[in-house]
Amino acid sequence: MKPDGLLMIPGPVQVHERILKAMSRQMIGHRGAEFSEIISFCHENLKPLFGTKREVATISGSGTSGLEAAISSFSNVRKMTCVDNGKFGERLGIIAKRYTEVDAVSFRWGTSIEIEKIEESFENGSEAVAFVHNETSAGILNPAEEIVKIARKYDALVIMDAITSVGGDEVRMDDWGIDVAIVGSQKCLGIPPGLAAVAFNERAWDFYNEKCPFYLDLAAYRKKLGDNQTPYTPAIPLYYALEEALKIINEEGLENRIRRHRIFSKAVREWANEAGIELLAELNEYSRYSNTVTAMKLPEGVTDKDLRGTLKSEYNITVSGGQGELKGKIFRIGTMGNIGKRDVLATLGAVQDILMRFGKAKPALNAATEVLREL
Ligand SMILES: *Cc1c(COP(=O)(O)O)cnc(C)c1O
């Protein structure tokens, strides 16, 4: 008999029973007091996850809707630097190109960014920078604070894709000096896909571009914040889900949640090191391994189908492959959201079993359990 599926990809993630139940409630009017209370709770409780005391707005749309809302609404710049060391960094540039001139500062996917190259871009007239905090496609954490430091020297706007860090890793928008940050619902927050949240400060509005798309115009969302409403009919069940997810996060405590995510990703890395599986990310002094997703190279002689296909058919466990140029070369284990050690251990055990059949891994579960014992 096949067990229930286990989803260990970097979004969408497994959804907690409590959240699934919350979503099955009857609809309510989106202009009434009952819904306003939910929105107010959601926006207030999202703020600490972003590390901001400023404003947070929610949009019914996937994470990309939040990215496009942020980039297009704040695109009144001569040039925007888009930092690309993975699939999602590349996408920021593709989005921004529709609204302003882009200077794409690119690095081989999976390698660290070099601050000097970003500074050069500002020297050459860029007035804003967009970058990915946690580059999901490569399992690398980019240096937010260092990027802001350089941006401040040039008074540039800073937009951060925090889609796989908010709710799972430390994000301190206000302390770091990030002007705009974005999260999507189906990653570390642990709810189904379809909601995005954008946090922004006052300064961002100096860069406001009224020629942004109508549905994604953040000025309209901001105008409704005071009434605890959204400008257009929101995806109501997803707000039920977000409310419940934020309660779960508050019960666990943000510090504990971040610690749990760090332990899970460390367990995956320690397993990989011991098993003889190479991590994709190549770090420098600034970057770190992602605390929410781990990208590993597929060993020689093992195809994506061998590993992920067998994992799915025999164990009903799903992990991710590579995107774009990394397709067929890597696999990625997401350790995001409301999962437990059992899920991490089961995934590593199954991956190890399959790789061992090819003679491509050494038994290494002890390395993982040792880390997981910290929890
Ligand atoms: C998942 C992801 C996105 C895209 O979000 P969608 O919800 O698929 O639109 C963008 N950036 C990062 C870093 C992501 O992990």
XYZ file of C-alpha atoms and ligand atoms in Angstrom:
390
model
C 0.000 0.000 0.000
C 1.212 3.461 -0.830
C 1.447 5.917 2.061
C 0.061 9.452 1.781
C 2.215 11.750 -0.276
C 4.963 13.762 1.346
C 5.808 17.023 -0.374
C 9.377 18.147 0.329
C 9.770 20.757 -2.401
C 10.424 24.484 -1.965
C 6.751 25.315 -2.372
C 4.004 24.434 -2.412
C 4.571 22.746 0.939
C 2.548 20.321 3.036
C -0.382 22.169 4.606
C -1.170 21.647 8.297
C -4.550 20.016 9.133
C -5.619 23.077 11.105
C -5.038 25.277 8.064
C -6.916 22.926 5.732
C -9.862 22.951 8.139
C -9.810 26.731 8.461
C -10.085 27.039 4.681
C -13.250 24.985 4.409
C -15.390 27.586 6.176
C -18.261 29.384 4.418
C -17.554 32.643 2.526
C -18.119 35.998 4.203
C -18.464 39.459 2.665
C -15.130 41.102 2.021
C -16.375 44.565 2.968
C -17.745 43.550 6.356
C -16.309 43.873 9.857
C -15.723 40.141 10.195
C -13.354 40.049 7.231
C -11.654 43.305 8.235
C -10.742 41.709 11.519
C -9.084 38.824 9.694
C -7.159 41.164 7.375
C -6.056 43.308 10.262
C -4.809 40.250 12.157
C -2.981 38.989 9.072
C -1.247 42.253 8.246
C -0.244 42.943 11.864
C 1.123 39.467 12.370
C 3.009 39.398 9.074
C 5.027 42.462 10.136
C 7.279 40.692 12.649
C 8.045 38.002 10.052
C 9.358 40.732 7.723
C 11.042 42.469 10.660
C 9.151 45.672 9.978
C 6.935 48.094 11.832
C 5.917 49.731 8.544
C 3.117 48.674 6.190
C 2.269 45.266 4.780
C -0.302 44.721 2.018
C -1.603 41.417 0.661
C -2.450 40.584 -2.941
C -4.475 37.634 -4.230
C -1.954 36.117 -6.610
C 1.130 33.915 -6.380
C 4.479 35.231 -5.181
C 5.236 36.604 -8.622
C 2.236 38.948 -8.382
C 3.885 40.445 -5.298
C 7.196 40.776 -7.131
C 5.599 42.464 -10.110
C 3.523 44.740 -7.854
C 6.664 45.812 -5.991
C 8.911 46.217 -9.019
C 6.341 47.967 -11.213
C 4.923 50.253 -8.502
C 8.415 51.391 -7.521
C 10.041 51.563 -10.923
C 10.377 55.307 -11.342
C 14.149 55.028 -11.717
C 16.588 55.575 -14.557
C 17.965 52.085 -14.171
C 17.421 49.094 -11.880
C 20.169 46.638 -10.942
C 18.860 43.080 -10.911
C 21.110 40.577 -9.187
C 21.044 37.142 -10.803
C 22.706 34.072 -9.333
C 19.780 31.744 -9.924
C 16.445 31.307 -11.675
C 14.527 33.728 -9.478
C 17.157 36.439 -9.641
C 17.025 36.163 -13.407
C 13.253 36.528 -13.282
C 13.482 39.799 -11.339
C 15.336 41.265 -14.307
C 12.771 39.915 -16.756
C 9.958 41.560 -14.773
C 11.791 44.856 -14.277
C 12.600 45.166 -18.003
C 8.911 45.816 -18.688
C 8.969 48.955 -16.552
C 12.466 50.421 -16.611
C 15.974 49.959 -17.913
C 17.704 46.995 -16.302
C 21.324 46.333 -15.507
C 21.447 42.579 -14.939
C 24.413 41.688 -12.756
C 24.767 37.956 -13.342
C 26.782 35.213 -11.717
C 26.944 31.520 -12.518
C 23.903 29.946 -10.866
C 24.744 28.537 -7.479
C 27.782 30.757 -6.988
C 27.969 33.718 -4.650
C 27.395 37.255 -5.722
C 30.259 39.735 -5.647
C 29.422 43.013 -3.976
C 31.933 44.887 -6.149
C 29.932 44.109 -9.306
C 26.810 45.567 -7.733
C 28.666 48.707 -6.740
C 29.888 49.075 -10.334
C 26.280 49.012 -11.468
C 25.431 51.922 -9.149
C 28.504 53.761 -10.423
C 27.014 53.368 -13.880
C 23.801 55.187 -12.969
C 21.506 52.574 -11.454
C 19.072 54.002 -8.890
C 17.577 50.794 -7.497
C 18.484 47.209 -6.817
C 16.293 44.105 -6.801
C 17.710 40.852 -5.474
C 16.631 37.494 -4.090
C 17.375 36.938 -0.415
C 17.115 33.156 -0.436
C 17.760 31.929 -3.991
C 15.495 28.875 -4.039
C 16.816 27.496 -7.323
C 20.351 27.132 -5.952
C 19.952 26.849 -2.175
C 22.025 29.933 -1.448
C 21.382 32.827 0.935
C 22.444 36.166 -0.512
C 23.909 38.928 1.696
C 21.030 41.355 2.230
C 22.880 43.616 4.659
C 25.921 43.990 2.417
C 23.769 44.838 -0.591
C 21.896 47.510 1.385
C 25.171 49.006 2.603
C 26.284 49.605 -0.971
C 22.840 50.769 -2.103
C 22.678 53.371 0.674
C 25.908 54.957 -0.537
C 24.080 55.766 -3.753
C 20.656 56.469 -2.186
C 19.238 53.616 -4.227
C 15.948 51.839 -3.611
C 16.258 48.251 -2.310
C 13.696 45.608 -3.296
C 14.133 42.124 -1.823
C 12.456 38.915 -2.933
C 12.061 37.274 0.467
C 9.677 34.638 -0.822
C 11.519 31.692 0.754
C 12.996 33.446 3.778
C 10.072 35.237 5.448
C 8.568 32.879 8.028
C 11.508 30.455 7.898
C 14.643 32.508 8.284
C 15.701 35.780 9.818
C 14.453 38.824 7.906
C 15.016 42.215 9.537
C 13.793 44.675 6.965
C 13.853 47.815 9.115
C 17.220 47.081 10.776
C 18.864 46.145 7.506
C 17.337 49.074 5.579
C 15.341 47.142 2.996
C 12.692 49.394 1.410
C 10.419 46.732 -0.100
C 10.164 42.973 0.534
C 7.879 40.278 -0.806
C 6.683 36.868 0.407
C 4.473 34.185 -1.151
C 2.034 32.022 0.764
C 3.070 28.494 -0.266
C 6.608 28.526 1.077
C 7.663 29.003 4.702
C 4.278 30.374 5.787
C 2.867 26.943 5.029
C -0.431 27.757 3.317
C -1.603 26.915 -0.213
C -0.403 29.024 -3.156
C -2.295 32.130 -4.191
C -1.431 34.942 -1.793
C 1.461 37.390 -1.803
C 2.401 39.984 0.794
C 4.454 43.095 0.130
C 6.044 45.138 2.920
C 7.161 48.672 2.101
C 8.480 51.775 3.860
C 7.805 55.485 3.241
C 10.932 55.947 1.135
C 9.698 53.488 -1.478
C 7.026 55.985 -2.528
C 9.699 58.408 -3.772
C 10.071 55.843 -6.580
C 6.365 55.371 -7.303
C 5.424 54.799 -10.941
C 1.724 55.341 -11.667
C 2.118 53.474 -14.964
C 2.188 50.128 -13.163
C -0.487 47.504 -13.955
C -3.910 48.394 -12.572
C -4.376 45.221 -10.491
C -0.844 45.413 -9.082
C -0.782 49.111 -8.234
C 0.394 49.147 -4.618
C -1.035 52.633 -4.100
C -4.524 51.108 -4.363
C -3.680 48.415 -1.796
C -2.144 50.972 0.511
C -5.211 53.210 0.300
C -7.358 50.354 1.604
C -5.026 49.371 4.449
C -6.615 51.832 6.864
C -10.019 50.188 6.380
C -8.474 46.727 6.630
C -9.696 45.887 3.180
C -8.248 45.051 -0.218
C -9.140 47.067 -3.334
C -10.588 44.040 -5.178
C -12.306 40.845 -4.025
C -9.658 38.844 -2.168
C -9.172 35.050 -2.183
C -11.127 34.696 1.068
C -10.263 31.052 1.909
C -6.577 31.925 1.649
C -7.034 34.636 4.249
C -8.677 32.057 6.526
C -5.593 29.943 5.891
C -3.171 32.797 6.519
C -4.904 33.706 9.777
C -4.575 30.126 11.026
C -0.983 29.843 9.768
C 0.010 32.997 11.638
C -1.593 31.625 14.806
C 0.480 28.472 14.387
C 3.606 30.581 13.860
C 2.857 32.647 16.974
C 2.308 29.494 19.015
C 5.632 28.056 17.893
C 7.360 31.422 18.281
C 9.289 33.007 15.428
C 12.697 32.360 17.032
C 11.887 28.689 17.490
C 10.549 28.443 13.977
C 13.698 29.916 12.459
C 15.817 27.632 14.630
C 13.788 24.609 13.507
C 14.261 25.548 9.841
C 18.004 25.963 10.414
C 18.283 22.586 12.066
C 16.364 20.862 9.258
C 18.537 22.312 6.503
C 21.676 21.607 8.510
C 20.549 17.993 8.905
C 20.183 17.707 5.125
C 23.644 19.209 4.552
C 25.319 17.025 7.160
C 23.664 13.992 5.626
C 24.913 15.030 2.169
C 28.480 15.573 3.381
C 28.565 12.201 5.078
C 26.835 10.401 2.206
C 29.223 11.881 -0.332
C 26.701 14.036 -2.146
C 27.941 17.426 -3.308
C 26.071 20.629 -2.466
C 25.478 22.976 -5.384
C 26.068 26.293 -3.617
C 29.597 27.686 -3.720
C 30.004 30.171 -0.917
C 32.239 33.190 -0.490
C 32.741 35.465 2.535
C 29.263 36.988 2.173
C 26.946 34.130 1.277
C 25.610 31.245 3.290
C 23.737 28.042 2.627
C 19.984 28.444 2.514
C 18.181 27.615 5.729
C 15.021 26.523 3.949
C 16.046 24.560 0.843
C 19.111 22.476 -0.022
C 20.320 21.968 -3.594
C 22.538 18.946 -4.262
C 24.254 17.658 -7.396
C 22.901 14.452 -8.885
C 25.763 11.922 -8.775
C 27.230 10.793 -12.139
C 25.204 7.989 -13.639
C 21.985 8.814 -11.770
C 19.310 10.595 -13.771
C 16.592 12.846 -12.467
C 14.101 10.111 -13.310
C 16.137 7.487 -11.451
C 16.077 9.500 -8.276
C 12.922 11.577 -8.263
C 10.884 9.097 -10.290
C 11.652 6.196 -7.944
C 11.207 8.402 -4.886
C 7.720 9.192 -6.088
C 6.684 5.735 -7.277
C 8.089 3.733 -4.348
C 7.871 6.153 -1.444
C 5.345 8.737 -2.622
C 7.800 11.460 -1.634
C 8.316 14.459 -3.894
C 11.503 16.501 -3.984
C 12.408 19.078 -6.650
C 14.687 18.890 -9.631
C 16.695 21.715 -11.135
C 15.252 24.669 -13.056
C 16.503 26.154 -16.317
C 20.154 25.342 -16.938
C 20.261 23.212 -13.760
C 17.566 20.853 -15.029
C 18.677 17.222 -14.776
C 21.797 18.207 -12.857
C 20.587 18.753 -9.318
C 17.866 17.831 -6.861
C 16.506 20.028 -4.122
C 14.944 19.207 -0.776
C 12.703 21.878 0.655
C 12.498 21.944 4.440
C 9.932 24.700 4.788
C 6.795 25.263 6.771
C 4.989 23.140 9.310
C 6.913 19.893 8.943
C 8.673 17.753 11.553
C 11.882 15.779 11.938
C 10.083 12.639 10.839
C 9.493 14.189 7.411
C 13.139 15.185 7.027
C 14.424 11.813 8.134
C 12.007 9.860 5.945
C 13.027 11.899 2.913
C 16.753 11.496 3.518
C 16.322 7.774 4.198
C 14.446 7.249 0.951
C 16.885 9.346 -1.105
C 19.784 7.458 0.435
C 18.185 4.094 -0.314
C 17.789 4.940 -3.994
C 21.270 6.428 -4.395
C 22.808 3.404 -2.655
C 21.280 1.114 -5.267
C 23.498 2.942 -7.759
C 26.440 2.725 -5.391
C 26.392 6.519 -5.179
C 25.834 7.183 -1.480
C 27.248 5.998 1.802
C 24.920 5.349 4.736
C 24.742 8.698 6.522
C 21.481 8.943 8.434
C 23.390 9.137 11.708
C 24.803 12.468 10.602
C 21.255 13.749 10.146
C 19.814 12.355 13.364
C 22.666 13.867 15.330
C 21.674 17.311 14.062
C 17.966 16.655 14.483
C 18.532 15.739 18.130
C 19.149 19.459 18.775
C 15.407 19.914 18.350
C 8.681 30.367 -5.468
C 9.483 31.578 -5.678
C 9.054 32.620 -6.517
C 7.828 32.501 -7.394
O 6.686 32.472 -6.659
P 5.309 31.987 -7.340
O 4.450 31.822 -6.137
O 5.587 30.720 -8.065
O 4.843 33.050 -8.226
C 9.843 33.743 -6.622
N 10.987 33.860 -5.933
C 11.439 32.878 -5.132
C 12.730 33.079 -4.410
C 10.707 31.707 -4.986
O 11.163 30.729 -4.207
